[in-house]
Amino acid sequence: MNIEKFHKKDVAYRQLQTALKLFFAGADLFSVITLAAAAEEILGELLRQKKGEERRGFQSVMHLFTSPKTEPVSSGTLNESEIYLHLDLRQEALFLLGRSVDDYLALEGSATEEMLRFDREFRAGKG
């Protein structure tokens, strides 16, 4: 076994960068959503720690796909039944990517080229 130590910010950065690359490539939006949600969860918690706010603990990304129908989840488009999800994939991906980029910028203060591209093409132009 080869257990290594990884900074959570680095893990979230890699997840967010991969999510952005998949999104720009027009790849699987479920993967984009899952990666962006995982990155946002980590970055959000790191931001709360940085601000000295009470820790709420990390949640599993599976929370996205298993929360009760009455509980608001992310952009509010995600609903579920026993075996189906009902959501606007593109809108959910845009929402979670936006939150992740915002959290990363608040934590790091600088953006990658992919993050800048996302802001240019999908937020400034409302694409």
PDB file of C-alpha atoms in Angstrom:
ATOM      1  CA  MET A   1       0.000   0.000   0.000  1.00  0.00           C
ATOM      2  CA  ASN A   2       1.297   3.459  -0.895  1.00  0.00           C
ATOM      3  CA  ILE A   3      -0.651   6.057   1.081  1.00  0.00           C
ATOM      4  CA  GLU A   4       0.178   9.615   0.128  1.00  0.00           C
ATOM      5  CA  LYS A   5      -0.878  12.991   1.472  1.00  0.00           C
ATOM      6  CA  PHE A   6      -2.873  15.348  -0.779  1.00  0.00           C
ATOM      7  CA  HIS A   7      -3.944  18.904  -0.014  1.00  0.00           C
ATOM      8  CA  LYS A   8      -7.711  19.173  -0.415  1.00  0.00           C
ATOM      9  CA  LYS A   9      -7.334  22.411  -2.389  1.00  0.00           C
ATOM     10  CA  ASP A  10      -5.162  20.579  -4.934  1.00  0.00           C
ATOM     11  CA  VAL A  11      -7.719  17.787  -5.244  1.00  0.00           C
ATOM     12  CA  ALA A  12     -10.527  20.308  -5.789  1.00  0.00           C
ATOM     13  CA  TYR A  13      -8.409  22.205  -8.313  1.00  0.00           C
ATOM     14  CA  ARG A  14      -7.856  19.055 -10.353  1.00  0.00           C
ATOM     15  CA  GLN A  15     -11.545  18.136 -10.187  1.00  0.00           C
ATOM     16  CA  LEU A  16     -12.578  21.614 -11.309  1.00  0.00           C
ATOM     17  CA  GLN A  17     -10.045  21.751 -14.136  1.00  0.00           C
ATOM     18  CA  THR A  18     -11.164  18.337 -15.373  1.00  0.00           C
ATOM     19  CA  ALA A  19     -14.832  19.367 -15.151  1.00  0.00           C
ATOM     20  CA  LEU A  20     -14.138  22.519 -17.177  1.00  0.00           C
ATOM     21  CA  LYS A  21     -12.190  20.593 -19.826  1.00  0.00           C
ATOM     22  CA  LEU A  22     -14.994  18.035 -20.146  1.00  0.00           C
ATOM     23  CA  PHE A  23     -17.577  20.805 -20.372  1.00  0.00           C
ATOM     24  CA  PHE A  24     -15.691  22.668 -23.111  1.00  0.00           C
ATOM     25  CA  ALA A  25     -15.238  19.406 -25.018  1.00  0.00           C
ATOM     26  CA  GLY A  26     -18.978  18.771 -24.924  1.00  0.00           C
ATOM     27  CA  ALA A  27     -18.386  15.583 -22.960  1.00  0.00           C
ATOM     28  CA  ASP A  28     -20.611  13.798 -20.449  1.00  0.00           C
ATOM     29  CA  LEU A  29     -22.452  16.396 -18.364  1.00  0.00           C
ATOM     30  CA  PHE A  30     -23.106  13.925 -15.549  1.00  0.00           C
ATOM     31  CA  SER A  31     -19.337  13.698 -15.093  1.00  0.00           C
ATOM     32  CA  VAL A  32     -19.036  17.486 -15.251  1.00  0.00           C
ATOM     33  CA  ILE A  33     -21.731  17.854 -12.588  1.00  0.00           C
ATOM     34  CA  THR A  34     -20.184  15.244 -10.310  1.00  0.00           C
ATOM     35  CA  LEU A  35     -16.668  16.681 -10.572  1.00  0.00           C
ATOM     36  CA  ALA A  36     -17.812  20.287 -10.184  1.00  0.00           C
ATOM     37  CA  ALA A  37     -19.983  19.383  -7.187  1.00  0.00           C
ATOM     38  CA  ALA A  38     -17.109  17.543  -5.520  1.00  0.00           C
ATOM     39  CA  ALA A  39     -14.769  20.491  -6.131  1.00  0.00           C
ATOM     40  CA  GLU A  40     -17.344  22.977  -4.862  1.00  0.00           C
ATOM     41  CA  GLU A  41     -17.914  20.973  -1.702  1.00  0.00           C
ATOM     42  CA  ILE A  42     -14.200  20.905  -0.880  1.00  0.00           C
ATOM     43  CA  LEU A  43     -13.573  24.538  -1.837  1.00  0.00           C
ATOM     44  CA  GLY A  44     -16.638  25.727   0.069  1.00  0.00           C
ATOM     45  CA  GLU A  45     -15.484  23.983   3.209  1.00  0.00           C
ATOM     46  CA  LEU A  46     -11.955  25.376   2.837  1.00  0.00           C
ATOM     47  CA  LEU A  47     -13.426  28.865   2.440  1.00  0.00           C
ATOM     48  CA  ARG A  48     -15.495  28.455   5.595  1.00  0.00           C
ATOM     49  CA  GLN A  49     -12.371  27.364   7.461  1.00  0.00           C
ATOM     50  CA  LYS A  50     -10.421  30.330   6.091  1.00  0.00           C
ATOM     51  CA  LYS A  51     -13.149  32.717   7.258  1.00  0.00           C
ATOM     52  CA  GLY A  52     -13.240  31.061  10.671  1.00  0.00           C
ATOM     53  CA  GLU A  53     -16.813  29.911  10.235  1.00  0.00           C
ATOM     54  CA  GLU A  54     -18.158  26.837  11.917  1.00  0.00           C
ATOM     55  CA  ARG A  55     -17.253  23.670  10.091  1.00  0.00           C
ATOM     56  CA  ARG A  56     -20.150  21.668   8.783  1.00  0.00           C
ATOM     57  CA  GLY A  57     -18.104  18.767   7.490  1.00  0.00           C
ATOM     58  CA  PHE A  58     -17.789  17.469   3.990  1.00  0.00           C
ATOM     59  CA  GLN A  59     -20.754  15.860   2.274  1.00  0.00           C
ATOM     60  CA  SER A  60     -20.643  13.137  -0.275  1.00  0.00           C
ATOM     61  CA  VAL A  61     -21.325  14.113  -3.863  1.00  0.00           C
ATOM     62  CA  MET A  62     -23.954  11.390  -3.739  1.00  0.00           C
ATOM     63  CA  HIS A  63     -25.976  13.881  -1.692  1.00  0.00           C
ATOM     64  CA  LEU A  64     -26.746  15.545  -5.031  1.00  0.00           C
ATOM     65  CA  PHE A  65     -28.465  12.445  -6.273  1.00  0.00           C
ATOM     66  CA  THR A  66     -30.120  11.267  -3.068  1.00  0.00           C
ATOM     67  CA  SER A  67     -31.547  14.341  -1.343  1.00  0.00           C
ATOM     68  CA  PRO A  68     -35.274  14.429  -0.579  1.00  0.00           C
ATOM     69  CA  LYS A  69     -37.511  16.103  -3.160  1.00  0.00           C
ATOM     70  CA  THR A  70     -38.462  18.882  -0.766  1.00  0.00           C
ATOM     71  CA  GLU A  71     -34.873  19.890  -0.044  1.00  0.00           C
ATOM     72  CA  PRO A  72     -33.431  22.530  -2.384  1.00  0.00           C
ATOM     73  CA  VAL A  73     -30.337  21.218  -4.143  1.00  0.00           C
ATOM     74  CA  SER A  74     -27.900  23.447  -6.028  1.00  0.00           C
ATOM     75  CA  SER A  75     -29.758  25.470  -8.648  1.00  0.00           C
ATOM     76  CA  GLY A  76     -33.081  23.945  -7.710  1.00  0.00           C
ATOM     77  CA  THR A  77     -33.462  22.031 -10.958  1.00  0.00           C
ATOM     78  CA  LEU A  78     -32.505  18.661  -9.561  1.00  0.00           C
ATOM     79  CA  ASN A  79     -35.427  16.441  -8.606  1.00  0.00           C
ATOM     80  CA  GLU A  80     -35.571  12.729  -8.193  1.00  0.00           C
ATOM     81  CA  SER A  81     -37.878   9.804  -8.020  1.00  0.00           C
ATOM     82  CA  GLU A  82     -37.045   6.275  -7.048  1.00  0.00           C
ATOM     83  CA  ILE A  83     -35.166   5.539 -10.256  1.00  0.00           C
ATOM     84  CA  TYR A  84     -35.070   8.788 -12.265  1.00  0.00           C
ATOM     85  CA  LEU A  85     -33.451  12.181 -11.998  1.00  0.00           C
ATOM     86  CA  HIS A  86     -35.237  15.133 -13.563  1.00  0.00           C
ATOM     87  CA  LEU A  87     -32.919  18.006 -14.330  1.00  0.00           C
ATOM     88  CA  ASP A  88     -31.597  20.369 -16.937  1.00  0.00           C
ATOM     89  CA  LEU A  89     -28.107  18.893 -17.329  1.00  0.00           C
ATOM     90  CA  ARG A  90     -26.557  21.932 -18.974  1.00  0.00           C
ATOM     91  CA  GLN A  91     -28.047  24.375 -16.450  1.00  0.00           C
ATOM     92  CA  GLU A  92     -26.934  22.228 -13.521  1.00  0.00           C
ATOM     93  CA  ALA A  93     -23.413  21.964 -14.971  1.00  0.00           C
ATOM     94  CA  LEU A  94     -23.234  25.736 -15.509  1.00  0.00           C
ATOM     95  CA  PHE A  95     -24.477  26.393 -11.981  1.00  0.00           C
ATOM     96  CA  LEU A  96     -22.015  24.045 -10.290  1.00  0.00           C
ATOM     97  CA  LEU A  97     -19.084  25.131 -12.450  1.00  0.00           C
ATOM     98  CA  GLY A  98     -19.876  28.744 -11.605  1.00  0.00           C
ATOM     99  CA  ARG A  99     -19.993  28.061  -7.879  1.00  0.00           C
ATOM    100  CA  SER A 100     -16.754  26.100  -8.042  1.00  0.00           C
ATOM    101  CA  VAL A 101     -14.971  28.817 -10.003  1.00  0.00           C
ATOM    102  CA  ASP A 102     -16.233  31.475  -7.575  1.00  0.00           C
ATOM    103  CA  ASP A 103     -15.058  29.456  -4.573  1.00  0.00           C
ATOM    104  CA  TYR A 104     -11.661  28.823  -6.150  1.00  0.00           C
ATOM    105  CA  LEU A 105     -11.202  32.526  -6.927  1.00  0.00           C
ATOM    106  CA  ALA A 106     -12.211  33.501  -3.392  1.00  0.00           C
ATOM    107  CA  LEU A 107      -9.733  31.016  -1.969  1.00  0.00           C
ATOM    108  CA  GLU A 108      -6.815  31.506  -4.372  1.00  0.00           C
ATOM    109  CA  GLY A 109      -7.314  34.981  -5.785  1.00  0.00           C
ATOM    110  CA  SER A 110      -6.288  33.941  -9.289  1.00  0.00           C
ATOM    111  CA  ALA A 111      -7.889  32.019 -12.113  1.00  0.00           C
ATOM    112  CA  THR A 112      -6.689  29.504 -14.655  1.00  0.00           C
ATOM    113  CA  GLU A 113      -7.190  29.997 -18.385  1.00  0.00           C
ATOM    114  CA  GLU A 114     -10.101  27.529 -18.281  1.00  0.00           C
ATOM    115  CA  MET A 115     -11.784  29.497 -15.494  1.00  0.00           C
ATOM    116  CA  LEU A 116     -11.314  32.764 -17.375  1.00  0.00           C
ATOM    117  CA  ARG A 117     -12.741  31.148 -20.498  1.00  0.00           C
ATOM    118  CA  PHE A 118     -15.766  29.931 -18.535  1.00  0.00           C
ATOM    119  CA  ASP A 119     -16.387  33.447 -17.225  1.00  0.00           C
ATOM    120  CA  ARG A 120     -15.961  34.979 -20.684  1.00  0.00           C
ATOM    121  CA  GLU A 121     -18.085  32.535 -22.624  1.00  0.00           C
ATOM    122  CA  PHE A 122     -20.757  31.468 -20.161  1.00  0.00           C
ATOM    123  CA  ARG A 123     -21.173  34.205 -17.605  1.00  0.00           C
ATOM    124  CA  ALA A 124     -20.329  37.499 -19.287  1.00  0.00           C
ATOM    125  CA  GLY A 125     -22.212  36.468 -22.426  1.00  0.00           C
ATOM    126  CA  LYS A 126     -24.873  34.545 -20.469  1.00  0.00           C
ATOM    127  CA  GLY A 127     -24.130  31.592 -22.795  1.00  0.00           C
TER     128      GLY A 127
END
